[in-house]
mmCIF file of C-alpha atoms in Angstrom:
data_model
loop_
_atom_site.group_PDB
_atom_site.id
_atom_site.type_symbol
_atom_site.label_atom_id
_atom_site.label_comp_id
_atom_site.label_asym_id
_atom_site.label_seq_id
_atom_site.Cartn_x
_atom_site.Cartn_y
_atom_site.Cartn_z
ATOM 1 C CA MET A 1 0.000 0.000 0.000
ATOM 2 C CA ARG A 2 1.251 3.474 -0.834
ATOM 3 C CA LEU A 3 -0.071 6.661 0.763
ATOM 4 C CA LEU A 4 -1.334 9.503 -1.360
ATOM 5 C CA ARG A 5 1.021 12.475 -1.632
ATOM 6 C CA SER A 6 -1.539 14.611 0.195
ATOM 7 C CA THR A 7 -1.637 12.152 3.116
ATOM 8 C CA ASP A 8 2.147 12.134 3.353
ATOM 9 C CA LEU A 9 2.292 15.921 3.245
ATOM 10 C CA ALA A 10 -0.490 16.272 5.821
ATOM 11 C CA LEU A 11 1.378 14.073 8.280
ATOM 12 C CA ARG A 12 4.706 15.831 7.709
ATOM 13 C CA LEU A 13 3.064 19.248 7.981
ATOM 14 C CA LEU A 14 1.344 18.319 11.248
ATOM 15 C CA MET A 15 4.623 16.968 12.609
ATOM 16 C CA ARG A 16 6.416 20.176 11.592
ATOM 17 C CA LEU A 17 3.804 22.280 13.376
ATOM 18 C CA ALA A 18 3.983 20.045 16.459
ATOM 19 C CA VAL A 19 7.587 21.161 17.024
ATOM 20 C CA ALA A 20 7.112 24.796 15.979
ATOM 21 C CA GLU A 21 7.629 25.967 19.592
ATOM 22 C CA GLY A 22 5.237 28.900 19.384
ATOM 23 C CA ALA A 23 6.294 29.950 15.890
ATOM 24 C CA THR A 24 3.593 30.240 13.251
ATOM 25 C CA PRO A 25 5.164 29.462 9.875
ATOM 26 C CA THR A 26 3.217 30.378 6.765
ATOM 27 C CA THR A 27 2.005 27.859 4.228
ATOM 28 C CA ARG A 28 4.589 29.198 1.789
ATOM 29 C CA GLU A 29 7.396 28.702 4.342
ATOM 30 C CA VAL A 30 6.300 25.164 5.163
ATOM 31 C CA ALA A 31 6.023 24.321 1.458
ATOM 32 C CA ALA A 32 9.552 25.619 0.869
ATOM 33 C CA ASP A 33 10.908 23.782 3.938
ATOM 34 C CA MET A 34 9.399 20.514 2.714
ATOM 35 C CA ASP A 35 10.263 21.128 -0.920
ATOM 36 C CA VAL A 36 6.694 20.744 -2.191
ATOM 37 C CA PRO A 37 4.663 23.012 -4.474
ATOM 38 C CA TYR A 38 2.903 25.819 -2.633
ATOM 39 C CA THR A 39 -0.430 24.981 -4.285
ATOM 40 C CA HIS A 40 -0.255 21.397 -3.022
ATOM 41 C CA ALA A 41 0.604 22.548 0.498
ATOM 42 C CA ALA A 42 -2.228 25.099 0.420
ATOM 43 C CA LYS A 43 -4.781 22.395 -0.473
ATOM 44 C CA VAL A 44 -3.555 20.180 2.359
ATOM 45 C CA VAL A 45 -3.619 23.085 4.828
ATOM 46 C CA ALA A 46 -7.183 23.905 3.761
ATOM 47 C CA GLU A 47 -8.263 20.314 4.420
ATOM 48 C CA LEU A 48 -6.467 20.204 7.790
ATOM 49 C CA GLN A 49 -8.141 23.488 8.712
ATOM 50 C CA HIS A 50 -11.530 22.105 7.632
ATOM 51 C CA GLN A 51 -10.940 19.102 9.909
ATOM 52 C CA GLY A 52 -10.137 21.438 12.801
ATOM 53 C CA LEU A 53 -6.550 20.237 13.161
ATOM 54 C CA VAL A 54 -4.789 23.414 12.028
ATOM 55 C CA ASP A 55 -5.508 27.081 12.563
ATOM 56 C CA ALA A 56 -4.483 29.155 9.545
ATOM 57 C CA ARG A 57 -4.435 32.932 9.850
ATOM 58 C CA ARG A 58 -3.754 35.360 7.040
ATOM 59 C CA GLY A 59 -1.972 38.668 7.103
ATOM 60 C CA ARG A 60 0.476 40.243 9.477
ATOM 61 C CA GLY A 61 1.038 38.009 12.484
ATOM 62 C CA GLY A 62 -0.645 35.134 10.669
ATOM 63 C CA GLY A 63 0.585 31.657 9.958
ATOM 64 C CA LEU A 64 -0.145 28.070 10.820
ATOM 65 C CA ALA A 65 -0.585 26.511 14.237
ATOM 66 C CA LEU A 66 -1.901 23.235 15.555
ATOM 67 C CA THR A 67 -5.212 23.324 17.359
ATOM 68 C CA ASP A 68 -5.782 21.356 20.563
ATOM 69 C CA LYS A 69 -7.635 18.800 18.443
ATOM 70 C CA GLY A 70 -4.629 18.607 16.129
ATOM 71 C CA ARG A 71 -2.242 17.942 19.015
ATOM 72 C CA THR A 72 -4.239 14.946 20.192
ATOM 73 C CA ALA A 73 -5.445 13.604 16.844
ATOM 74 C CA SER A 74 -4.888 9.961 16.053
ATOM 75 C CA VAL A 75 -2.452 9.381 13.196
ATOM 76 C CA GLY A 76 -4.804 6.646 11.995
ATOM 77 C CA ALA A 77 -7.724 9.082 11.861
ATOM 78 C CA VAL A 78 -5.673 11.593 9.861
ATOM 79 C CA VAL A 79 -4.575 8.917 7.399
ATOM 80 C CA ARG A 80 -8.153 7.632 7.025
ATOM 81 C CA SER A 81 -9.449 11.149 6.396
ATOM 82 C CA PHE A 82 -7.023 11.722 3.534
ATOM 83 C CA GLU A 83 -6.998 8.206 2.081
ATOM 84 C CA GLY A 84 -10.761 7.708 2.207
ATOM 85 C CA ASP A 85 -12.520 4.433 2.735
ATOM 86 C CA GLY A 86 -12.202 3.039 -0.767
ATOM 87 C CA ASP A 87 -11.007 -0.449 -1.531
ATOM 88 C CA VAL A 88 -7.335 -1.168 -2.163
ATOM 89 C CA VAL A 89 -8.266 -2.631 -5.553
ATOM 90 C CA ASP A 90 -10.953 -1.461 -7.974
ATOM 91 C CA CYS A 91 -12.901 -4.619 -8.786
ATOM 92 C CA GLU A 92 -15.686 -2.800 -10.587
ATOM 93 C CA GLY A 93 -13.683 -0.092 -12.312
ATOM 94 C CA GLY A 94 -13.233 0.779 -15.892
ATOM 95 C CA ALA A 95 -15.119 -0.548 -18.851
ATOM 96 C CA ALA A 96 -14.840 -4.174 -17.755
ATOM 97 C CA PRO A 97 -15.333 -5.176 -14.115
ATOM 98 C CA CYS A 98 -13.223 -8.046 -12.815
ATOM 99 C CA PRO A 99 -14.720 -11.404 -13.844
ATOM 100 C CA LEU A 100 -13.990 -12.763 -10.345
ATOM 101 C CA HIS A 101 -16.017 -10.032 -8.633
ATOM 102 C CA SER A 102 -18.932 -12.216 -7.531
ATOM 103 C CA ALA A 103 -16.789 -14.965 -5.986
ATOM 104 C CA CYS A 104 -13.478 -13.306 -5.132
ATOM 105 C CA ARG A 105 -11.977 -13.662 -1.673
ATOM 106 C CA LEU A 106 -9.035 -11.342 -2.378
ATOM 107 C CA ARG A 107 -11.072 -8.138 -2.011
ATOM 108 C CA GLY A 108 -12.103 -9.025 1.550
ATOM 109 C CA ALA A 109 -8.582 -10.042 2.504
ATOM 110 C CA LEU A 110 -7.189 -6.763 1.197
ATOM 111 C CA ARG A 111 -9.899 -4.820 3.051
ATOM 112 C CA ARG A 112 -8.958 -6.559 6.318
ATOM 113 C CA ALA A 113 -5.267 -5.809 5.700
ATOM 114 C CA GLN A 114 -6.087 -2.154 5.050
ATOM 115 C CA GLU A 115 -8.082 -1.939 8.288
ATOM 116 C CA ALA A 116 -5.224 -3.584 10.201
ATOM 117 C CA PHE A 117 -2.892 -0.950 8.769
ATOM 118 C CA PHE A 118 -5.172 1.885 9.930
ATOM 119 C CA ALA A 119 -5.748 0.202 13.314
ATOM 120 C CA SER A 120 -1.984 0.038 13.907
ATOM 121 C CA LEU A 121 -1.838 3.836 13.465
ATOM 122 C CA ASP A 122 -4.909 4.620 15.612
ATOM 123 C CA PRO A 123 -3.154 4.698 19.019
ATOM 124 C CA LEU A 124 -0.373 6.982 17.738
ATOM 125 C CA THR A 125 -0.543 10.767 18.154
ATOM 126 C CA LEU A 126 1.603 13.575 16.784
ATOM 127 C CA GLY A 127 3.479 13.590 20.066
ATOM 128 C CA ASP A 128 4.523 10.012 19.418
ATOM 129 C CA MET A 129 5.637 10.925 15.904
ATOM 130 C CA VAL A 130 7.831 13.860 16.963
ATOM 131 C CA ALA A 131 9.601 12.218 19.894
ATOM 132 C CA ALA A 132 13.388 12.099 19.607
ATOM 133 C CA PRO A 133 15.168 11.704 17.284
ATOM 134 C CA THR A 134 12.482 12.989 14.864
ATOM 135 C CA GLY A 135 11.495 16.198 16.695
ATOM 136 C CA PRO A 136 14.978 17.688 16.900
ATOM 137 C CA LEU A 137 15.534 16.888 13.223
ATOM 138 C CA LEU A 138 12.250 18.578 12.284
ATOM 139 C CA LEU A 139 13.464 21.734 14.017
ATOM 140 C CA GLN A 140 16.428 21.851 11.626
ATOM 141 C CA ILE A 141 14.316 21.663 8.455
ATOM 142 C CA GLY A 142 14.352 24.930 6.590
ATOM 143 C CA ARG A 143 16.996 26.571 8.746
ATOM 144 C CA PRO A 144 20.096 27.767 6.973
ATOM 145 C CA SER A 145 23.083 25.597 7.793
ATOM 146 C CA SER A 146 25.882 27.285 9.647
ATOM 147 C CA PRO A 147 29.118 27.865 7.716
ATOM 148 C CA ALA A 148 31.900 25.359 8.356
#
Protein backbone atom coordinates (compact mmCIF):
# COMPACT_ATOMS: atom_id res chain seq x y z
CA MET A 1 0.00 0.00 0.00
CA ARG A 2 1.25 3.47 -0.83
CA LEU A 3 -0.07 6.66 0.76
CA LEU A 4 -1.33 9.50 -1.36
CA ARG A 5 1.02 12.47 -1.63
CA SER A 6 -1.54 14.61 0.19
CA THR A 7 -1.64 12.15 3.12
CA ASP A 8 2.15 12.13 3.35
CA LEU A 9 2.29 15.92 3.25
CA ALA A 10 -0.49 16.27 5.82
CA LEU A 11 1.38 14.07 8.28
CA ARG A 12 4.71 15.83 7.71
CA LEU A 13 3.06 19.25 7.98
CA LEU A 14 1.34 18.32 11.25
CA MET A 15 4.62 16.97 12.61
CA ARG A 16 6.42 20.18 11.59
CA LEU A 17 3.80 22.28 13.38
CA ALA A 18 3.98 20.05 16.46
CA VAL A 19 7.59 21.16 17.02
CA ALA A 20 7.11 24.80 15.98
CA GLU A 21 7.63 25.97 19.59
CA GLY A 22 5.24 28.90 19.38
CA ALA A 23 6.29 29.95 15.89
CA THR A 24 3.59 30.24 13.25
CA PRO A 25 5.16 29.46 9.87
CA THR A 26 3.22 30.38 6.76
CA THR A 27 2.01 27.86 4.23
CA ARG A 28 4.59 29.20 1.79
CA GLU A 29 7.40 28.70 4.34
CA VAL A 30 6.30 25.16 5.16
CA ALA A 31 6.02 24.32 1.46
CA ALA A 32 9.55 25.62 0.87
CA ASP A 33 10.91 23.78 3.94
CA MET A 34 9.40 20.51 2.71
CA ASP A 35 10.26 21.13 -0.92
CA VAL A 36 6.69 20.74 -2.19
CA PRO A 37 4.66 23.01 -4.47
CA TYR A 38 2.90 25.82 -2.63
CA THR A 39 -0.43 24.98 -4.28
CA HIS A 40 -0.25 21.40 -3.02
CA ALA A 41 0.60 22.55 0.50
CA ALA A 42 -2.23 25.10 0.42
CA LYS A 43 -4.78 22.39 -0.47
CA VAL A 44 -3.56 20.18 2.36
CA VAL A 45 -3.62 23.08 4.83
CA ALA A 46 -7.18 23.91 3.76
CA GLU A 47 -8.26 20.31 4.42
CA LEU A 48 -6.47 20.20 7.79
CA GLN A 49 -8.14 23.49 8.71
CA HIS A 50 -11.53 22.11 7.63
CA GLN A 51 -10.94 19.10 9.91
CA GLY A 52 -10.14 21.44 12.80
CA LEU A 53 -6.55 20.24 13.16
CA VAL A 54 -4.79 23.41 12.03
CA ASP A 55 -5.51 27.08 12.56
CA ALA A 56 -4.48 29.15 9.55
CA ARG A 57 -4.43 32.93 9.85
CA ARG A 58 -3.75 35.36 7.04
CA GLY A 59 -1.97 38.67 7.10
CA ARG A 60 0.48 40.24 9.48
CA GLY A 61 1.04 38.01 12.48
CA GLY A 62 -0.65 35.13 10.67
CA GLY A 63 0.59 31.66 9.96
CA LEU A 64 -0.15 28.07 10.82
CA ALA A 65 -0.59 26.51 14.24
CA LEU A 66 -1.90 23.23 15.55
CA THR A 67 -5.21 23.32 17.36
CA ASP A 68 -5.78 21.36 20.56
CA LYS A 69 -7.64 18.80 18.44
CA GLY A 70 -4.63 18.61 16.13
CA ARG A 71 -2.24 17.94 19.02
CA THR A 72 -4.24 14.95 20.19
CA ALA A 73 -5.44 13.60 16.84
CA SER A 74 -4.89 9.96 16.05
CA VAL A 75 -2.45 9.38 13.20
CA GLY A 76 -4.80 6.65 12.00
CA ALA A 77 -7.72 9.08 11.86
CA VAL A 78 -5.67 11.59 9.86
CA VAL A 79 -4.58 8.92 7.40
CA ARG A 80 -8.15 7.63 7.02
CA SER A 81 -9.45 11.15 6.40
CA PHE A 82 -7.02 11.72 3.53
CA GLU A 83 -7.00 8.21 2.08
CA GLY A 84 -10.76 7.71 2.21
CA ASP A 85 -12.52 4.43 2.73
CA GLY A 86 -12.20 3.04 -0.77
CA ASP A 87 -11.01 -0.45 -1.53
CA VAL A 88 -7.33 -1.17 -2.16
CA VAL A 89 -8.27 -2.63 -5.55
CA ASP A 90 -10.95 -1.46 -7.97
CA CYS A 91 -12.90 -4.62 -8.79
CA GLU A 92 -15.69 -2.80 -10.59
CA GLY A 93 -13.68 -0.09 -12.31
CA GLY A 94 -13.23 0.78 -15.89
CA ALA A 95 -15.12 -0.55 -18.85
CA ALA A 96 -14.84 -4.17 -17.76
CA PRO A 97 -15.33 -5.18 -14.12
CA CYS A 98 -13.22 -8.05 -12.81
CA PRO A 99 -14.72 -11.40 -13.84
CA LEU A 100 -13.99 -12.76 -10.34
CA HIS A 101 -16.02 -10.03 -8.63
CA SER A 102 -18.93 -12.22 -7.53
CA ALA A 103 -16.79 -14.97 -5.99
CA CYS A 104 -13.48 -13.31 -5.13
CA ARG A 105 -11.98 -13.66 -1.67
CA LEU A 106 -9.04 -11.34 -2.38
CA ARG A 107 -11.07 -8.14 -2.01
CA GLY A 108 -12.10 -9.02 1.55
CA ALA A 109 -8.58 -10.04 2.50
CA LEU A 110 -7.19 -6.76 1.20
CA ARG A 111 -9.90 -4.82 3.05
CA ARG A 112 -8.96 -6.56 6.32
CA ALA A 113 -5.27 -5.81 5.70
CA GLN A 114 -6.09 -2.15 5.05
CA GLU A 115 -8.08 -1.94 8.29
CA ALA A 116 -5.22 -3.58 10.20
CA PHE A 117 -2.89 -0.95 8.77
CA PHE A 118 -5.17 1.88 9.93
CA ALA A 119 -5.75 0.20 13.31
CA SER A 120 -1.98 0.04 13.91
CA LEU A 121 -1.84 3.84 13.47
CA ASP A 122 -4.91 4.62 15.61
CA PRO A 123 -3.15 4.70 19.02
CA LEU A 124 -0.37 6.98 17.74
CA THR A 125 -0.54 10.77 18.15
CA LEU A 126 1.60 13.57 16.78
CA GLY A 127 3.48 13.59 20.07
CA ASP A 128 4.52 10.01 19.42
CA MET A 129 5.64 10.93 15.90
CA VAL A 130 7.83 13.86 16.96
CA ALA A 131 9.60 12.22 19.89
CA ALA A 132 13.39 12.10 19.61
CA PRO A 133 15.17 11.70 17.28
CA THR A 134 12.48 12.99 14.86
CA GLY A 135 11.50 16.20 16.69
CA PRO A 136 14.98 17.69 16.90
CA LEU A 137 15.53 16.89 13.22
CA LEU A 138 12.25 18.58 12.28
CA LEU A 139 13.46 21.73 14.02
CA GLN A 140 16.43 21.85 11.63
CA ILE A 141 14.32 21.66 8.46
CA GLY A 142 14.35 24.93 6.59
CA ARG A 143 17.00 26.57 8.75
CA PRO A 144 20.10 27.77 6.97
CA SER A 145 23.08 25.60 7.79
CA SER A 146 25.88 27.29 9.65
CA PRO A 147 29.12 27.86 7.72
CA ALA A 148 31.90 25.36 8.36
